[in-house]
Every structure is written in structure tokens, then in C-alpha cells.
């Protein structure tokens, strides 16, 4: 399997997170509590994620904030660096959003484990970028049918539609 975390295998035995250092990974951090005053849109989540990524030598290719979750496409040189990044980001972001300090817990913030998926260069990478852009547009209020129409035109090779998004 090329995926790990999220709702996959919930309640099942633990398995090692698949990591390929030569390929990028799609990582999703999700919290149903990140709404209203705790919405990720209200905070500079990307700046904090990039800062932690730099600390652990993790290269961030794409970042999309969708309000109650955010997507990151990244590549790590080693398993240890990725693990450290995935361990530190949720703690920092939860503290930033909720305003809690050490020793002042607010309960469970994240829905489940961080979801990761190995992405292959080329078509898979391009489709992921499209999905993330589509997801972000819809989260920011763009009507789904309009977004679907635009991306349908991109799929058909319309250069005007492609220029709008990419």
C-alpha cells in the first residue's frame, strides 16, 4: 500500500508508514474542530509548516489551506526527518489555532492520524496539483459546477482555462 493514516485501517494493527525519499508525498492534516474562530484560514498555517519543514530538511512543493484541513506536497531526504516533521507540525498548528499553552489541554484537536500518500512524478503529480487547487477553490466559495466545468476544459486542453488556474 502507498497510503497511511487518515481513516484508512482505523482500529486495525499498526503498520509502518510507507516512505519513498525519491518521490513526493501528499500529506493531509484534518481537524473537524478547525471551524469558525479556529478555522485554519484565520492563521498563517503555511508559514509555520514551511518553517518546520526547513528545520527538518523537508522540501515543500505545494501547500493548500482548505479551512478545516490542509494539504502539503513534500519530499523528505530520510525517514527520520519526515517522522520528525509529521510529529512536530500537528502540535505546533494545534497550539497556534487554539491558543493553548503547555499544560493547558483543550482535548482532541485532530480527527485522526496524518494521512500520507506516495505520489509519482508526472501525471500523478499534475493530477494531485489540480485536485488541491479544485479543493481550495471550492473551500473559498467557488460553486462546484463552475469549478468542475473549468477543470473539464483543462482536461480537454483548453489553453485559456489552463491559464486561469495554473
JSON list of C-alpha atoms in Angstrom, two decimals:
[
{"chain": "A", "resi": 1, "resn": "UNK", "atom": "CA", "xyz": [0.00, 0.00, 0.00]},
{"chain": "A", "resi": 2, "resn": "UNK", "atom": "CA", "xyz": [1.13, 3.52, -0.87]},
{"chain": "A", "resi": 3, "resn": "UNK", "atom": "CA", "xyz": [-1.08, 5.26, 1.74]},
{"chain": "A", "resi": 4, "resn": "UNK", "atom": "CA", "xyz": [-1.13, 5.52, 5.51]},
{"chain": "A", "resi": 5, "resn": "UNK", "atom": "CA", "xyz": [-3.15, 7.31, 8.19]},
{"chain": "A", "resi": 6, "resn": "UNK", "atom": "CA", "xyz": [-6.42, 9.19, 7.98]},
{"chain": "A", "resi": 7, "resn": "UNK", "atom": "CA", "xyz": [-9.45, 6.90, 8.05]},
{"chain": "A", "resi": 8, "resn": "UNK", "atom": "CA", "xyz": [-7.52, 4.03, 6.49]},
{"chain": "A", "resi": 9, "resn": "UNK", "atom": "CA", "xyz": [-7.16, 0.99, 8.70]},
{"chain": "A", "resi": 10, "resn": "UNK", "atom": "CA", "xyz": [-8.65, 2.83, 11.69]},
{"chain": "A", "resi": 11, "resn": "UNK", "atom": "CA", "xyz": [-8.71, 0.48, 14.69]},
{"chain": "A", "resi": 12, "resn": "UNK", "atom": "CA", "xyz": [-6.51, -2.04, 12.90]},
{"chain": "A", "resi": 13, "resn": "UNK", "atom": "CA", "xyz": [-2.98, -3.12, 13.67]},
{"chain": "A", "resi": 14, "resn": "UNK", "atom": "CA", "xyz": [-0.30, -0.53, 13.25]},
{"chain": "A", "resi": 15, "resn": "UNK", "atom": "CA", "xyz": [1.89, -0.69, 10.18]},
{"chain": "A", "resi": 16, "resn": "UNK", "atom": "CA", "xyz": [4.93, 1.31, 9.15]},
{"chain": "A", "resi": 17, "resn": "UNK", "atom": "CA", "xyz": [4.21, 4.46, 7.14]},
{"chain": "A", "resi": 18, "resn": "UNK", "atom": "CA", "xyz": [5.43, 3.89, 3.55]},
{"chain": "A", "resi": 19, "resn": "UNK", "atom": "CA", "xyz": [8.08, 6.42, 2.59]},
{"chain": "A", "resi": 20, "resn": "UNK", "atom": "CA", "xyz": [9.94, 6.82, -0.69]},
{"chain": "A", "resi": 21, "resn": "UNK", "atom": "CA", "xyz": [12.61, 9.50, -0.44]},
{"chain": "A", "resi": 22, "resn": "UNK", "atom": "CA", "xyz": [12.90, 9.87, -4.23]},
{"chain": "A", "resi": 23, "resn": "UNK", "atom": "CA", "xyz": [9.18, 10.67, -4.68]},
{"chain": "A", "resi": 24, "resn": "UNK", "atom": "CA", "xyz": [6.95, 13.39, -3.28]},
{"chain": "A", "resi": 25, "resn": "UNK", "atom": "CA", "xyz": [4.23, 12.64, -0.73]},
{"chain": "A", "resi": 26, "resn": "UNK", "atom": "CA", "xyz": [0.74, 14.09, -0.40]},
{"chain": "A", "resi": 27, "resn": "UNK", "atom": "CA", "xyz": [0.11, 14.80, 3.28]},
{"chain": "A", "resi": 28, "resn": "UNK", "atom": "CA", "xyz": [-3.28, 15.82, 4.70]},
{"chain": "A", "resi": 29, "resn": "UNK", "atom": "CA", "xyz": [-3.84, 17.23, 8.20]},
{"chain": "A", "resi": 30, "resn": "UNK", "atom": "CA", "xyz": [-7.57, 17.28, 9.11]},
{"chain": "A", "resi": 31, "resn": "UNK", "atom": "CA", "xyz": [-9.49, 18.66, 12.10]},
{"chain": "A", "resi": 32, "resn": "UNK", "atom": "CA", "xyz": [-13.27, 18.90, 12.33]},
{"chain": "A", "resi": 33, "resn": "UNK", "atom": "CA", "xyz": [-12.74, 21.35, 15.21]},
{"chain": "A", "resi": 34, "resn": "UNK", "atom": "CA", "xyz": [-10.99, 23.82, 12.86]},
{"chain": "A", "resi": 35, "resn": "UNK", "atom": "CA", "xyz": [-14.12, 25.86, 12.10]},
{"chain": "A", "resi": 36, "resn": "UNK", "atom": "CA", "xyz": [-15.18, 29.38, 12.97]},
{"chain": "A", "resi": 37, "resn": "UNK", "atom": "CA", "xyz": [-12.63, 31.06, 15.21]},
{"chain": "A", "resi": 38, "resn": "UNK", "atom": "CA", "xyz": [-10.35, 28.01, 14.92]},
{"chain": "A", "resi": 39, "resn": "UNK", "atom": "CA", "xyz": [-10.50, 27.79, 11.10]},
{"chain": "A", "resi": 40, "resn": "UNK", "atom": "CA", "xyz": [-7.08, 27.36, 9.52]},
{"chain": "A", "resi": 41, "resn": "UNK", "atom": "CA", "xyz": [-7.97, 30.30, 7.24]},
{"chain": "A", "resi": 42, "resn": "UNK", "atom": "CA", "xyz": [-7.61, 32.65, 10.20]},
{"chain": "A", "resi": 43, "resn": "UNK", "atom": "CA", "xyz": [-3.97, 31.70, 10.82]},
{"chain": "A", "resi": 44, "resn": "UNK", "atom": "CA", "xyz": [-0.75, 31.68, 8.81]},
{"chain": "A", "resi": 45, "resn": "UNK", "atom": "CA", "xyz": [-0.53, 27.90, 8.84]},
{"chain": "A", "resi": 46, "resn": "UNK", "atom": "CA", "xyz": [1.62, 27.77, 5.69]},
{"chain": "A", "resi": 47, "resn": "UNK", "atom": "CA", "xyz": [4.37, 29.94, 7.22]},
{"chain": "A", "resi": 48, "resn": "UNK", "atom": "CA", "xyz": [4.58, 27.65, 10.26]},
{"chain": "A", "resi": 49, "resn": "UNK", "atom": "CA", "xyz": [4.57, 24.46, 8.16]},
{"chain": "A", "resi": 50, "resn": "UNK", "atom": "CA", "xyz": [7.35, 25.82, 5.92]},
{"chain": "A", "resi": 51, "resn": "UNK", "atom": "CA", "xyz": [9.39, 26.87, 8.96]},
{"chain": "A", "resi": 52, "resn": "UNK", "atom": "CA", "xyz": [9.17, 23.37, 10.47]},
{"chain": "A", "resi": 53, "resn": "UNK", "atom": "CA", "xyz": [9.89, 21.83, 7.05]},
{"chain": "A", "resi": 54, "resn": "UNK", "atom": "CA", "xyz": [13.08, 23.88, 6.76]},
{"chain": "A", "resi": 55, "resn": "UNK", "atom": "CA", "xyz": [14.14, 22.78, 10.24]},
{"chain": "A", "resi": 56, "resn": "UNK", "atom": "CA", "xyz": [13.79, 19.08, 9.29]},
{"chain": "A", "resi": 57, "resn": "UNK", "atom": "CA", "xyz": [15.11, 19.44, 5.71]},
{"chain": "A", "resi": 58, "resn": "UNK", "atom": "CA", "xyz": [11.75, 18.61, 4.17]},
{"chain": "A", "resi": 59, "resn": "UNK", "atom": "CA", "xyz": [11.06, 20.19, 0.78]},
{"chain": "A", "resi": 60, "resn": "UNK", "atom": "CA", "xyz": [7.53, 21.60, 0.37]},
{"chain": "A", "resi": 61, "resn": "UNK", "atom": "CA", "xyz": [6.30, 21.68, -3.25]},
{"chain": "A", "resi": 62, "resn": "UNK", "atom": "CA", "xyz": [2.67, 22.71, -2.71]},
{"chain": "A", "resi": 63, "resn": "UNK", "atom": "CA", "xyz": [0.54, 23.90, 0.19]},
{"chain": "A", "resi": 64, "resn": "UNK", "atom": "CA", "xyz": [-3.24, 24.41, 0.20]},
{"chain": "A", "resi": 65, "resn": "UNK", "atom": "CA", "xyz": [-5.27, 25.62, 3.18]},
{"chain": "A", "resi": 66, "resn": "UNK", "atom": "CA", "xyz": [-8.91, 24.50, 2.95]},
{"chain": "A", "resi": 67, "resn": "UNK", "atom": "CA", "xyz": [-10.15, 25.77, 6.32]},
{"chain": "A", "resi": 68, "resn": "UNK", "atom": "CA", "xyz": [-10.74, 22.56, 8.27]},
{"chain": "A", "resi": 69, "resn": "UNK", "atom": "CA", "xyz": [-7.83, 20.71, 6.68]},
{"chain": "A", "resi": 70, "resn": "UNK", "atom": "CA", "xyz": [-4.73, 21.47, 4.69]},
{"chain": "A", "resi": 71, "resn": "UNK", "atom": "CA", "xyz": [-2.76, 19.63, 2.05]},
{"chain": "A", "resi": 72, "resn": "UNK", "atom": "CA", "xyz": [1.02, 19.59, 1.68]},
{"chain": "A", "resi": 73, "resn": "UNK", "atom": "CA", "xyz": [3.03, 18.00, -1.11]},
{"chain": "A", "resi": 74, "resn": "UNK", "atom": "CA", "xyz": [6.52, 17.41, 0.21]},
{"chain": "A", "resi": 75, "resn": "UNK", "atom": "CA", "xyz": [9.64, 15.33, -0.11]},
{"chain": "A", "resi": 76, "resn": "UNK", "atom": "CA", "xyz": [11.95, 14.27, 2.68]},
{"chain": "A", "resi": 77, "resn": "UNK", "atom": "CA", "xyz": [15.52, 13.04, 2.35]},
{"chain": "A", "resi": 78, "resn": "UNK", "atom": "CA", "xyz": [15.20, 10.47, 5.16]},
{"chain": "A", "resi": 79, "resn": "UNK", "atom": "CA", "xyz": [12.51, 8.63, 7.09]},
{"chain": "A", "resi": 80, "resn": "UNK", "atom": "CA", "xyz": [13.71, 10.22, 10.35]},
{"chain": "A", "resi": 81, "resn": "UNK", "atom": "CA", "xyz": [13.33, 13.77, 9.01]},
{"chain": "A", "resi": 82, "resn": "UNK", "atom": "CA", "xyz": [9.81, 13.05, 7.72]},
{"chain": "A", "resi": 83, "resn": "UNK", "atom": "CA", "xyz": [8.82, 11.46, 11.02]},
{"chain": "A", "resi": 84, "resn": "UNK", "atom": "CA", "xyz": [10.11, 14.46, 12.96]},
{"chain": "A", "resi": 85, "resn": "UNK", "atom": "CA", "xyz": [8.23, 16.82, 10.64]},
{"chain": "A", "resi": 86, "resn": "UNK", "atom": "CA", "xyz": [5.00, 14.81, 10.98]},
{"chain": "A", "resi": 87, "resn": "UNK", "atom": "CA", "xyz": [5.42, 14.74, 14.75]},
{"chain": "A", "resi": 88, "resn": "UNK", "atom": "CA", "xyz": [6.06, 18.48, 15.15]},
{"chain": "A", "resi": 89, "resn": "UNK", "atom": "CA", "xyz": [3.58, 20.06, 12.72]},
{"chain": "A", "resi": 90, "resn": "UNK", "atom": "CA", "xyz": [0.33, 18.86, 14.37]},
{"chain": "A", "resi": 91, "resn": "UNK", "atom": "CA", "xyz": [1.44, 20.05, 17.80]},
{"chain": "A", "resi": 92, "resn": "UNK", "atom": "CA", "xyz": [2.52, 23.48, 16.60]},
{"chain": "A", "resi": 93, "resn": "UNK", "atom": "CA", "xyz": [-0.57, 24.05, 14.47]},
{"chain": "A", "resi": 94, "resn": "UNK", "atom": "CA", "xyz": [-2.98, 22.91, 17.20]},
{"chain": "A", "resi": 95, "resn": "UNK", "atom": "CA", "xyz": [-1.29, 25.23, 19.71]},
{"chain": "A", "resi": 96, "resn": "UNK", "atom": "CA", "xyz": [-1.34, 28.12, 17.21]},
{"chain": "A", "resi": 97, "resn": "UNK", "atom": "CA", "xyz": [-5.03, 27.71, 16.36]},
{"chain": "A", "resi": 98, "resn": "UNK", "atom": "CA", "xyz": [-6.37, 27.02, 19.86]},
{"chain": "A", "resi": 99, "resn": "UNK", "atom": "CA", "xyz": [-4.03, 29.37, 21.69]},
{"chain": "A", "resi": 100, "resn": "UNK", "atom": "CA", "xyz": [-3.26, 26.75, 24.31]},
{"chain": "A", "resi": 101, "resn": "UNK", "atom": "CA", "xyz": [-0.03, 26.58, 26.22]},
{"chain": "A", "resi": 102, "resn": "UNK", "atom": "CA", "xyz": [1.79, 23.60, 27.63]},
{"chain": "A", "resi": 103, "resn": "UNK", "atom": "CA", "xyz": [-0.17, 22.05, 30.48]},
{"chain": "A", "resi": 104, "resn": "UNK", "atom": "CA", "xyz": [-3.48, 23.65, 29.43]},
{"chain": "A", "resi": 105, "resn": "UNK", "atom": "CA", "xyz": [-5.05, 20.97, 27.22]},
{"chain": "A", "resi": 106, "resn": "UNK", "atom": "CA", "xyz": [-8.27, 21.52, 25.25]},
{"chain": "A", "resi": 107, "resn": "UNK", "atom": "CA", "xyz": [-8.90, 17.91, 24.26]},
{"chain": "A", "resi": 108, "resn": "UNK", "atom": "CA", "xyz": [-8.51, 16.12, 20.98]},
{"chain": "A", "resi": 109, "resn": "UNK", "atom": "CA", "xyz": [-7.98, 18.53, 18.07]},
{"chain": "A", "resi": 110, "resn": "UNK", "atom": "CA", "xyz": [-7.06, 16.31, 15.12]},
{"chain": "A", "resi": 111, "resn": "UNK", "atom": "CA", "xyz": [-9.56, 13.82, 13.66]},
{"chain": "A", "resi": 112, "resn": "UNK", "atom": "CA", "xyz": [-7.08, 11.02, 13.02]},
{"chain": "A", "resi": 113, "resn": "UNK", "atom": "CA", "xyz": [-3.51, 10.25, 12.08]},
{"chain": "A", "resi": 114, "resn": "UNK", "atom": "CA", "xyz": [-1.92, 12.39, 9.40]},
{"chain": "A", "resi": 115, "resn": "UNK", "atom": "CA", "xyz": [-2.83, 10.88, 6.02]},
{"chain": "A", "resi": 116, "resn": "UNK", "atom": "CA", "xyz": [0.08, 10.35, 3.61]},
{"chain": "A", "resi": 117, "resn": "UNK", "atom": "CA", "xyz": [0.19, 9.03, 0.07]},
{"chain": "A", "resi": 118, "resn": "UNK", "atom": "CA", "xyz": [3.20, 8.50, -2.16]},
{"chain": "A", "resi": 119, "resn": "UNK", "atom": "CA", "xyz": [2.87, 10.45, -5.40]},
{"chain": "A", "resi": 120, "resn": "UNK", "atom": "CA", "xyz": [4.66, 9.53, -8.60]},
{"chain": "A", "resi": 121, "resn": "UNK", "atom": "CA", "xyz": [6.26, 12.21, -10.73]},
{"chain": "A", "resi": 122, "resn": "UNK", "atom": "CA", "xyz": [4.46, 13.16, -13.94]},
{"chain": "A", "resi": 123, "resn": "UNK", "atom": "CA", "xyz": [0.75, 12.64, -14.47]},
{"chain": "A", "resi": 124, "resn": "UNK", "atom": "CA", "xyz": [0.04, 11.64, -10.84]},
{"chain": "A", "resi": 125, "resn": "UNK", "atom": "CA", "xyz": [1.80, 14.78, -9.54]},
{"chain": "A", "resi": 126, "resn": "UNK", "atom": "CA", "xyz": [-0.06, 17.03, -12.00]},
{"chain": "A", "resi": 127, "resn": "UNK", "atom": "CA", "xyz": [-3.45, 15.47, -11.14]},
{"chain": "A", "resi": 128, "resn": "UNK", "atom": "CA", "xyz": [-2.73, 15.99, -7.43]},
{"chain": "A", "resi": 129, "resn": "UNK", "atom": "CA", "xyz": [-1.96, 19.68, -8.01]},
{"chain": "A", "resi": 130, "resn": "UNK", "atom": "CA", "xyz": [-5.25, 20.00, -9.91]},
{"chain": "A", "resi": 131, "resn": "UNK", "atom": "CA", "xyz": [-7.18, 18.25, -7.13]},
{"chain": "A", "resi": 132, "resn": "UNK", "atom": "CA", "xyz": [-5.65, 20.53, -4.49]},
{"chain": "A", "resi": 133, "resn": "UNK", "atom": "CA", "xyz": [-6.45, 23.68, -6.50]},
{"chain": "A", "resi": 134, "resn": "UNK", "atom": "CA", "xyz": [-10.02, 22.47, -7.07]},
{"chain": "A", "resi": 135, "resn": "UNK", "atom": "CA", "xyz": [-10.41, 21.69, -3.36]},
{"chain": "A", "resi": 136, "resn": "UNK", "atom": "CA", "xyz": [-9.14, 25.14, -2.38]},
{"chain": "A", "resi": 137, "resn": "UNK", "atom": "CA", "xyz": [-11.41, 26.94, -4.86]},
{"chain": "A", "resi": 138, "resn": "UNK", "atom": "CA", "xyz": [-14.47, 25.11, -3.54]},
{"chain": "A", "resi": 139, "resn": "UNK", "atom": "CA", "xyz": [-13.46, 25.82, 0.07]},
{"chain": "A", "resi": 140, "resn": "UNK", "atom": "CA", "xyz": [-13.20, 29.52, -0.76]},
{"chain": "A", "resi": 141, "resn": "UNK", "atom": "CA", "xyz": [-16.77, 29.61, -2.06]},
{"chain": "A", "resi": 142, "resn": "UNK", "atom": "CA", "xyz": [-16.48, 28.86, -5.80]},
{"chain": "A", "resi": 143, "resn": "UNK", "atom": "CA", "xyz": [-19.57, 26.92, -6.99]},
{"chain": "A", "resi": 144, "resn": "UNK", "atom": "CA", "xyz": [-18.75, 23.25, -7.55]},
{"chain": "A", "resi": 145, "resn": "UNK", "atom": "CA", "xyz": [-20.38, 23.14, -11.02]},
{"chain": "A", "resi": 146, "resn": "UNK", "atom": "CA", "xyz": [-18.30, 26.13, -12.17]},
{"chain": "A", "resi": 147, "resn": "UNK", "atom": "CA", "xyz": [-15.10, 24.56, -10.84]},
{"chain": "A", "resi": 148, "resn": "UNK", "atom": "CA", "xyz": [-15.97, 21.21, -12.47]},
{"chain": "A", "resi": 149, "resn": "UNK", "atom": "CA", "xyz": [-16.65, 22.98, -15.79]},
{"chain": "A", "resi": 150, "resn": "UNK", "atom": "CA", "xyz": [-13.33, 24.84, -15.63]},
{"chain": "A", "resi": 151, "resn": "UNK", "atom": "CA", "xyz": [-11.37, 21.69, -14.84]},
{"chain": "A", "resi": 152, "resn": "UNK", "atom": "CA", "xyz": [-13.25, 19.81, -17.57]},
{"chain": "A", "resi": 153, "resn": "UNK", "atom": "CA", "xyz": [-12.00, 22.39, -20.05]},
{"chain": "A", "resi": 154, "resn": "UNK", "atom": "CA", "xyz": [-8.46, 21.99, -18.71]},
{"chain": "A", "resi": 155, "resn": "UNK", "atom": "CA", "xyz": [-8.70, 18.21, -19.20]},
{"chain": "A", "resi": 156, "resn": "UNK", "atom": "CA", "xyz": [-9.78, 18.80, -22.82]},
{"chain": "A", "resi": 157, "resn": "UNK", "atom": "CA", "xyz": [-6.72, 21.01, -23.36]},
{"chain": "A", "resi": 158, "resn": "UNK", "atom": "CA", "xyz": [-8.31, 24.46, -23.50]},
{"chain": "A", "resi": 159, "resn": "UNK", "atom": "CA", "xyz": [-5.29, 26.81, -23.09]},
{"chain": "A", "resi": 160, "resn": "UNK", "atom": "CA", "xyz": [-7.45, 29.71, -21.78]},
{"chain": "A", "resi": 161, "resn": "UNK", "atom": "CA", "xyz": [-8.86, 27.60, -18.93]},
{"chain": "A", "resi": 162, "resn": "UNK", "atom": "CA", "xyz": [-5.42, 26.26, -18.06]},
{"chain": "A", "resi": 163, "resn": "UNK", "atom": "CA", "xyz": [-4.02, 29.81, -17.80]},
{"chain": "A", "resi": 164, "resn": "UNK", "atom": "CA", "xyz": [-6.72, 30.76, -15.27]},
{"chain": "A", "resi": 165, "resn": "UNK", "atom": "CA", "xyz": [-5.74, 28.03, -12.83]},
{"chain": "A", "resi": 166, "resn": "UNK", "atom": "CA", "xyz": [-2.08, 27.23, -13.40]}
]
